[in-house]
Coordinates of C-alpha atoms and ligand atoms in Angstrom, one line a residue:
X213 CA -17.6 19.4 -12.4
X214 CA -17.0 19.1 -8.7
X215 CA -14.6 21.7 -7.3
X216 CA -13.2 19.1 -4.9
X217 CA -11.9 16.9 -7.6
X218 CA -8.1 16.3 -7.4
X219 CA -6.4 17.9 -10.4
X220 CA -3.8 15.5 -11.8
X221 CA -0.8 15.8 -14.1
X222 CA 0.6 12.6 -15.5
X223 CA 4.2 12.8 -16.8
X224 CA 4.9 9.7 -19.0
X225 CA 1.2 9.0 -19.5
X226 CA 1.8 6.5 -22.3
X227 CA 4.2 4.2 -20.4
X228 CA 3.4 1.2 -18.2
X229 CA 2.9 3.3 -15.0
X230 CA 1.1 6.1 -16.9
X231 CA -1.4 3.7 -18.4
X232 CA -2.0 2.0 -15.0
X233 CA -2.5 5.4 -13.4
X234 CA -5.1 6.4 -16.0
X235 CA -6.8 3.0 -15.5
X236 CA -7.3 3.8 -11.8
X237 CA -8.3 7.4 -12.5
X238 CA -11.0 6.3 -15.0
X239 CA -12.6 4.2 -12.2
X240 CA -13.1 7.3 -10.1
X241 CA -14.3 10.2 -12.3
X242 CA -15.8 11.9 -9.3
X243 CA -12.4 12.1 -7.6
X244 CA -9.9 13.0 -10.3
X245 CA -9.7 15.5 -13.1
X246 CA -6.8 15.1 -15.6
X247 CA -5.2 18.5 -16.1
X248 CA -2.2 17.5 -18.3
X249 CA -0.6 14.5 -19.9
X250 CA 2.8 13.9 -21.5
X251 CA 4.5 11.4 -23.7
X252 CA 7.7 11.3 -25.7
X253 CA 6.9 9.2 -28.8
X254 CA 3.6 7.4 -28.7
X255 CA 1.5 10.2 -30.1
X256 CA -1.3 7.9 -31.2
X257 CA -1.8 6.6 -27.7
X258 CA -1.5 10.1 -26.2
X259 CA -4.2 11.3 -28.7
X260 CA -6.5 8.5 -27.5
X261 CA -5.9 9.4 -23.8
X262 CA -6.6 13.1 -24.7
X263 CA -9.9 12.1 -26.2
X264 CA -10.8 10.1 -23.1
X265 CA -9.7 12.6 -20.4
X266 CA -9.8 16.0 -22.2
X267 CA -6.7 17.4 -20.4
X268 CA -6.0 21.2 -20.7
X269 CA -2.4 20.5 -21.8
X270 CA -0.6 17.7 -23.6
X271 CA 3.2 17.7 -23.9
X272 CA 5.3 15.7 -26.4
X273 CA 9.0 15.5 -27.1
X274 CA 9.3 17.5 -30.4
X275 CA 7.6 20.2 -32.4
X276 CA 7.0 17.6 -35.1
X277 CA 5.2 15.3 -32.7
X278 CA 3.2 18.3 -31.4
X279 CA 2.1 19.1 -34.9
X280 CA 1.0 15.5 -35.4
X281 CA -0.9 15.4 -32.1
X282 CA -2.6 18.7 -32.9
X283 CA -3.7 17.3 -36.2
X284 CA -5.1 14.2 -34.5
X285 CA -7.0 16.3 -32.0
X286 CA -8.3 18.9 -34.4
X287 CA -11.9 17.5 -34.7
X288 CA -12.1 16.0 -31.2
X289 CA -13.3 19.0 -29.2
X290 CA -11.0 18.2 -26.3
X291 CA -9.8 21.8 -26.0
X292 CA -6.2 20.5 -25.3
X293 CA -3.3 22.9 -25.8
X294 CA -0.4 20.9 -27.2
X295 CA 3.2 21.9 -26.2
X296 CA 6.7 20.4 -26.7
X297 CA 10.0 20.1 -24.9
X298 CA 11.5 20.0 -21.5
X299 CA 10.4 23.5 -20.4
X300 CA 6.8 22.6 -21.2
X301 CA 7.2 19.5 -19.0
X302 CA 8.4 21.7 -16.2
X303 CA 5.5 24.0 -16.8
X304 CA 2.8 21.3 -16.5
X305 CA 4.6 19.8 -13.5
X306 CA 4.2 23.1 -11.7
X307 CA 0.8 24.4 -12.9
X308 CA -0.7 26.5 -10.1
X309 CA -4.0 24.7 -10.3
X310 CA -2.5 21.2 -10.2
X311 CA -2.8 19.3 -6.9
X312 CA -1.0 16.1 -7.8
X313 CA 1.8 15.1 -10.2
X314 CA 2.5 11.6 -11.2
X315 CA 6.2 11.4 -12.2
X316 CA 6.3 8.4 -14.5
X317 CA 8.9 9.4 -17.1
X318 CA 11.7 6.8 -17.3
X319 CA 15.3 7.6 -16.6
X320 CA 17.2 10.9 -16.1
X321 CA 14.9 12.7 -18.5
X322 CA 12.3 12.7 -15.7
X323 CA 14.5 14.6 -13.2
X324 CA 13.8 18.2 -14.2
X325 CA 10.0 17.9 -14.4
X326 CA 9.9 15.9 -11.1
X327 CA 12.0 18.5 -9.4
X328 CA 9.7 21.3 -10.8
X329 CA 6.8 19.5 -9.1
X330 CA 8.7 19.3 -5.8
X331 CA 9.6 23.0 -6.0
X332 CA 6.0 23.9 -6.6
X333 CA 5.1 22.0 -3.4
X334 CA 2.8 19.5 -5.2
X335 CA 1.7 16.1 -4.0
X336 CA 4.3 14.2 -5.9
X337 CA 3.8 10.5 -6.8
X338 CA 7.3 9.4 -7.7
X339 CA 7.7 6.4 -10.0
X340 CA 10.7 7.8 -11.7
X341 CA 13.3 6.4 -9.2
X342 CA 16.2 7.5 -11.3
X343 CA 15.5 11.1 -10.4
X344 CA 16.0 10.4 -6.7
X345 CA 19.0 8.2 -7.3
X346 CA 20.7 10.9 -9.3
X347 CA 19.8 13.9 -7.3
X348 CA 19.0 12.5 -3.8
X349 CA 20.2 15.4 -1.6
X350 CA 19.0 18.1 -3.9
X351 CA 15.6 16.5 -4.5
X352 CA 14.9 15.9 -0.8
X353 CA 15.9 19.4 0.1
X354 CA 13.4 20.8 -2.5
X355 CA 10.7 18.5 -1.2
X356 CA 11.2 19.7 2.4
X357 CA 11.8 23.3 1.6
X358 CA 8.6 23.6 -0.5
X359 CA 6.3 21.4 1.6
X360 CA 5.8 18.9 -1.2
X361 CA 4.2 15.6 -0.2
X362 CA 6.4 12.8 -1.7
X363 CA 4.6 9.5 -2.1
X364 CA 6.6 6.5 -3.5
X365 CA 5.0 4.5 -6.3
X366 CA 7.7 1.9 -6.6
X367 CA 5.9 -1.1 -5.0
X368 CA 8.7 -1.8 -2.5
X369 CA 8.9 1.8 -1.2
X370 CA 5.2 2.1 -1.2
X371 CA 5.1 -1.1 0.9
X372 CA 7.7 0.4 3.3
X373 CA 5.8 3.6 3.5
X374 CA 2.7 1.6 4.5
X375 CA 4.8 -0.3 7.1
X376 CA 6.3 2.7 8.8
X377 CA 4.2 4.4 11.5
X378 CA 4.3 7.8 9.7
X379 CA 5.4 6.8 6.3
X380 CA 8.6 8.7 6.6
X381 CA 11.3 8.6 9.1
X382 CA 13.5 11.2 10.6
X383 CA 15.5 8.8 12.7
X384 CA 15.0 5.1 12.2
X385 CA 16.9 4.2 15.5
X386 CA 14.6 6.4 17.6
X387 CA 11.6 4.9 15.9
X388 CA 12.7 1.4 16.8
X389 CA 13.4 0.4 13.2
X390 CA 16.2 -2.2 12.9
X391 CA 16.2 -2.9 9.2
X392 CA 14.3 -2.2 6.0
X393 CA 13.9 -5.4 4.0
X394 CA 13.6 -4.7 0.3
X395 CA 12.2 -7.7 -1.6
X396 CA 13.4 -8.6 -5.1
X397 CA 11.9 -11.1 -7.5
X398 CA 15.3 -12.0 -8.8
X399 CA 14.2 -11.3 -12.3
X400 CA 14.0 -13.8 -15.2
X401 CA 17.6 -15.0 -14.9
X402 CA 17.7 -15.9 -11.2
X403 CA 18.7 -19.5 -11.9
X404 CA 20.8 -18.9 -15.1
X405 CA 24.5 -19.8 -15.1
X406 CA 27.1 -17.1 -15.9
X407 CA 27.7 -18.7 -19.3
X408 CA 24.0 -18.6 -20.2
X409 CA 23.8 -15.0 -19.0
X410 CA 26.3 -14.0 -21.6
X411 CA 23.9 -15.1 -24.4
X412 CA 20.6 -13.6 -23.2
X413 CA 18.7 -11.4 -25.7
X414 CA 16.7 -8.2 -25.0
X415 CA 13.4 -10.0 -25.4
X416 CA 14.4 -12.6 -22.8
X417 CA 15.5 -9.9 -20.5
X418 CA 12.2 -8.0 -20.9
X419 CA 10.1 -11.1 -20.1
X420 CA 9.7 -10.5 -16.4
X421 CA 8.1 -13.5 -14.5
X422 CA 5.7 -11.3 -12.4
X423 CA 5.5 -7.8 -13.7
X424 CA 4.7 -6.2 -17.1
X425 CA 6.9 -3.0 -17.3
X426 CA 8.7 -0.7 -19.7
X427 CA 11.8 -2.2 -21.3
X428 CA 14.4 -0.2 -19.4
X429 CA 13.2 -1.2 -15.9
X430 CA 12.7 -4.8 -17.2
X431 CA 16.4 -5.0 -18.1
X432 CA 17.2 -3.4 -14.7
X433 CA 15.2 -6.1 -13.0
X434 CA 17.1 -8.8 -15.0
X435 CA 20.5 -7.4 -14.0
X436 CA 19.2 -6.5 -10.5
X437 CA 20.3 -2.9 -11.0
X438 CA 16.7 -2.2 -10.4
X439 CA 17.1 -3.4 -6.8
X440 CA 20.4 -1.4 -6.5
X441 CA 18.6 1.8 -7.6
X442 CA 15.9 0.9 -5.1
X443 CA 18.4 0.6 -2.3
X444 CA 19.6 4.2 -3.1
X445 CA 16.0 5.3 -3.4
X446 CA 15.1 3.8 0.0
X447 CA 18.1 5.6 1.5
X448 CA 16.8 9.0 0.5
X449 CA 13.1 8.4 1.1
X450 CA 13.4 6.8 4.5
X451 CA 16.6 8.4 5.8
X452 CA 18.1 4.9 6.1
X453 CA 21.8 4.3 6.2
X454 CA 23.2 1.6 3.8
X455 CA 23.7 -1.0 6.6
X456 CA 20.0 -0.9 7.5
X457 CA 18.8 -1.7 4.0
X458 CA 18.8 -5.4 3.2
X459 CA 17.7 -7.1 0.0
X460 CA 15.8 -10.4 0.2
X461 CA 15.0 -12.4 -2.9
X462 CA 11.3 -13.4 -2.9
X463 CA 10.4 -14.9 -6.3
X464 CA 6.6 -14.7 -6.0
X465 CA 6.6 -10.9 -5.6
X466 CA 3.7 -11.1 -3.1
X467 CA 5.4 -9.4 -0.1
X468 CA 6.3 -6.0 -1.6
X469 CA 8.8 -5.2 1.2
X470 CA 9.1 -5.2 5.0
X471 CA 10.2 -3.2 8.0
X472 CA 11.8 -5.0 11.0
X473 CA 11.5 -3.4 14.4
X474 CA 13.7 -3.5 17.5
X475 CA 11.2 -5.7 19.3
X476 CA 11.4 -8.4 16.6
X477 CA 8.2 -7.4 14.8
X478 CA 8.3 -7.5 11.0
X479 CA 5.6 -5.5 9.3
X480 CA 5.0 -6.3 5.6
X481 CA 2.7 -5.1 2.9
X482 CA 1.3 -7.9 0.6
X483 CA -0.7 -7.9 -2.6
X484 CA -0.8 -9.2 -6.1
X485 CA 2.0 -7.9 -8.3
X486 CA -0.1 -5.1 -9.9
X487 CA 1.1 -1.5 -9.9
X488 CA -2.4 -0.2 -9.6
X489 CA -2.3 -1.0 -5.9
X490 CA 0.6 1.4 -5.0
X491 CA -0.8 3.9 -7.6
X492 CA -4.3 3.9 -6.1
X493 CA -2.8 4.1 -2.6
X494 CA -0.9 7.2 -3.5
X495 CA -3.6 8.8 -5.6
X496 CA -6.2 8.5 -2.8
X497 CA -3.8 8.9 0.2
X498 CA -4.7 9.0 3.0
X499 CA -8.0 7.3 1.9
X500 CA -8.3 3.9 0.2
X501 CA -10.0 3.3 -3.1
X502 CA -10.8 0.5 -5.6
X503 CA -7.9 -0.2 -7.9
X504 CA -9.3 -2.9 -10.1
X505 CA -6.8 -5.4 -8.5
X506 CA -7.8 -9.0 -7.9
X507 CA -8.0 -9.9 -4.2
X508 CA -4.9 -11.8 -3.0
X509 CA -5.5 -15.5 -2.8
X510 CA -2.8 -16.8 -0.4
X511 CA -4.2 -20.4 -0.4
X512 CA -3.8 -20.5 -4.2
X513 CA -0.3 -19.2 -4.0
X514 CA 0.5 -21.7 -1.3
X515 CA 4.2 -21.0 -0.7
X516 CA 6.3 -17.9 -0.3
X517 CA 10.0 -18.4 -0.8
X518 CA 13.0 -16.3 0.2
X519 CA 16.7 -16.4 -0.5
X520 CA 19.8 -14.2 -0.2
X521 CA 20.8 -12.2 -3.3
X522 CA 23.8 -13.5 -5.3
X523 CA 26.2 -10.6 -5.5
X524 CA 28.6 -12.6 -7.7
X525 CA 26.1 -13.3 -10.5
X526 CA 24.4 -9.9 -10.2
X527 CA 27.3 -7.4 -9.7
X528 CA 25.0 -4.4 -10.3
X529 CA 23.6 -4.8 -6.8
X530 CA 27.1 -4.5 -5.3
X531 CA 27.9 -1.5 -7.6
X532 CA 24.8 0.3 -6.4
X533 CA 25.6 -0.3 -2.7
X534 CA 29.2 0.9 -3.3
X535 CA 27.9 4.1 -5.1
X536 CA 25.6 4.8 -2.2
X537 CA 28.6 4.4 0.2
X538 CA 30.8 6.7 -1.9
X539 CA 28.0 9.3 -2.1
X540 CA 28.6 12.6 -4.0
X541 CA 28.2 12.2 -7.7
X542 CA 28.7 8.4 -7.6
X543 CA 25.0 7.5 -7.7
X544 CA 24.4 9.9 -10.6
X545 CA 27.3 8.5 -12.5
X546 CA 26.1 4.9 -11.8
X547 CA 22.7 5.8 -13.1
X548 CA 24.0 7.5 -16.2
X549 CA 26.3 4.5 -17.0
X550 CA 23.4 2.1 -16.4
X551 CA 21.1 4.0 -18.8
X552 CA 23.8 4.0 -21.5
X553 CA 24.7 0.3 -21.0
X554 CA 21.0 -0.8 -21.0
X555 CA 20.3 1.2 -24.2
X556 CA 23.3 -0.5 -25.8
X557 CA 22.1 -3.9 -24.7
X558 CA 18.6 -3.2 -26.0
X559 CA 20.2 -2.1 -29.3
X560 CA 22.2 -5.4 -29.4
X561 CA 25.4 -3.5 -29.2
X562 CA 26.4 -4.9 -25.8
X563 CA 26.3 -8.3 -24.2
X564 CA 24.1 -8.6 -21.1
X565 CA 27.1 -9.5 -18.9
X566 CA 29.0 -6.4 -20.1
X567 CA 26.4 -4.1 -18.5
X568 CA 28.0 -4.2 -15.0
X569 CA 31.5 -4.0 -16.5
X570 CA 30.6 -0.8 -18.3
X571 CA 29.2 0.7 -15.1
X572 CA 32.2 -0.3 -13.0
X573 CA 34.6 1.1 -15.6
X574 CA 32.6 4.3 -15.7
X575 CA 32.6 4.7 -12.0
X576 CA 36.4 4.2 -11.9
X577 CA 37.0 6.7 -14.7
X578 CA 34.9 9.7 -13.5
X579 CA 36.4 11.6 -10.7
X580 CA 34.4 12.0 -7.4
X581 CA 32.6 15.3 -6.9
X582 CA 30.3 16.7 -4.3
X583 CA 26.6 17.2 -5.3
X584 CA 25.0 20.4 -4.0
X585 CA 22.9 21.8 -6.9
X586 CA 20.9 20.6 -9.9
X587 CA 23.8 21.8 -12.1
X588 CA 26.2 19.4 -10.2
X589 CA 23.8 16.6 -10.8
X590 CA 23.4 17.3 -14.5
X591 CA 27.2 17.6 -14.8
X592 CA 27.7 14.2 -13.1
X593 CA 25.1 12.7 -15.5
X594 CA 26.8 14.1 -18.5
X595 CA 30.2 12.9 -17.4
X596 CA 28.9 9.5 -16.6
X597 CA 27.2 9.2 -20.0
X598 CA 30.3 10.3 -21.9
X599 CA 32.5 7.8 -20.1
X600 CA 30.0 5.0 -20.4
X601 CA 29.6 5.5 -24.1
X602 CA 33.4 5.1 -24.5
X603 CA 33.5 2.0 -22.4
X604 CA 30.4 0.5 -24.1
X605 CA 32.0 1.1 -27.5
X606 CA 35.1 -1.1 -26.8
X607 CA 34.7 -4.4 -28.6
X608 CA 34.0 -7.3 -26.3
X609 CA 37.3 -9.0 -26.8
X610 CA 39.4 -6.0 -25.6
X611 CA 37.2 -5.2 -22.7
Ligands
NAD834 P1 7.8 3.1 -19.9 O1 9.0 3.0 -20.8 O2 6.7 2.1 -20.1 O3 7.2 4.6 -20.1 C1 8.0 5.7 -20.0 C2 7.2 7.0 -20.2 O4 8.1 8.1 -20.2 C3 6.5 7.0 -21.6 O5 5.3 7.7 -21.4 C4 7.5 7.8 -22.5 O6 6.8 8.5 -23.5 C5 8.1 8.8 -21.5 N1 9.4 9.2 -21.8 C6 10.4 8.3 -22.2 N2 11.5 9.0 -22.5 C7 11.2 10.3 -22.3 C8 12.0 11.6 -22.5 N3 13.2 11.6 -22.9 N4 11.3 12.7 -22.2 C9 10.0 12.7 -21.8 N5 9.3 11.6 -21.6 C10 9.9 10.4 -21.9 O7 8.4 3.1 -18.4 P2 7.6 2.6 -17.1 O8 7.8 1.1 -16.9 O9 6.2 3.1 -17.1 O10 8.5 3.3 -16.0 C11 8.4 4.6 -15.7 C12 9.2 4.9 -14.4 O11 8.5 4.2 -13.3 C13 10.6 4.4 -14.4 O12 11.4 5.3 -13.7 C14 10.5 3.1 -13.7 O13 11.8 2.8 -13.1 C15 9.5 3.3 -12.7 N6 8.8 2.2 -12.2 C16 8.0 1.4 -13.1 C17 7.4 0.3 -12.7 C18 6.5 -0.6 -13.6 O14 5.9 -1.5 -13.2 N7 6.5 -0.3 -14.9 C19 7.5 -0.1 -11.3 C20 8.2 0.7 -10.5 C21 8.8 1.8 -10.9
MG835 MG1 10.2 -1.7 -7.6

């Protein structure tokens, strides 16, 4: 074992980002050592990953899942200690011997462990955009205060990071940046009429034209809330005011985002839509490594198209811009309402077109508060969830 190997913790190892991360890691055994893995439900898959990478720790959601995992690993000789629950997630995210933490839990559940990694000053690879949307000011303060290195995994933000001179920005104006252009595929329903949108099913919403992702982010892409969350994420990551962040619909998902400069230059990052590119970029940063991604064949693609987003058919994008403008607890309430509404849609309790309605009603019914601490963020999340559950429970006719 080489002492210079990067010691890695993967939170959400069994998800789409987690699996892609381990795919890149497995290509470079001389560079990376897996220290800990986590998963909520898929114990079988986590057991397989433990057999392959022999992590020191594996964390699952419940004691019952932990007992099952221990059972599965008993004869394997991996030497893995199995733990359960949120405190265990915070513990593995801040292990003194860990260099790098991949935060790939979906939704608000990922906030506390991601924050623990920031507080421990780790190299933090952030896929869990909801954490930053909810807790922007608190999160960025912890990153700065503890010298954590925050590298975005979201393909758009990774592209912007690569297109800015120093990745980050303290003052876009001074650095000659006019606008950040976030590209959006437009999702599977880009061309659907409002009437047709009313009828769409969870499986249709999860069939993304370019990316294979977890179900929650797939629905977010279909409503374009994903882009809304990404606008807020870009605001915090790049210190960018709302009016400098623009969304451009680009159905091929080849340009992952762009930065426009005062002199008229536009710098973009391109690649096949494969999350292993931003993952490998961040894992190896500042070096470059093989990611197993096919080379980009522009001649085969032929044409790149662009259009303006339709704020009327995709109200979630407007709601997210508005929440960013309002600041305080509004982004956390927006995120909580979205998680509740998406879950209700995936359970077939809510029509697709009611997702933005539930979020809008929730934002209108939760009073505005300042956000200064993690407790404030968690309170906003709880209030948003409670209100959204009420609004999502109203039968469709009365809504
Ligand atoms: P996923 O649903 O495929 O995987 C989620 C992972 O989180 C799983 O390992 C699951 O076990 C774990 N998890 C779920 N609920 C949990 C809980 N309550 N507590 C602890 N762990 C829990 O999701 P994904 O598509 O991999 O997305 C992960 C994150 O990355 C999301 O925030 C998403 O927005 C972001 N992201 C994903 C993609 C993508 O291509 N999939 C791209 C950009 C950003
Ligand atoms: Mg993205």
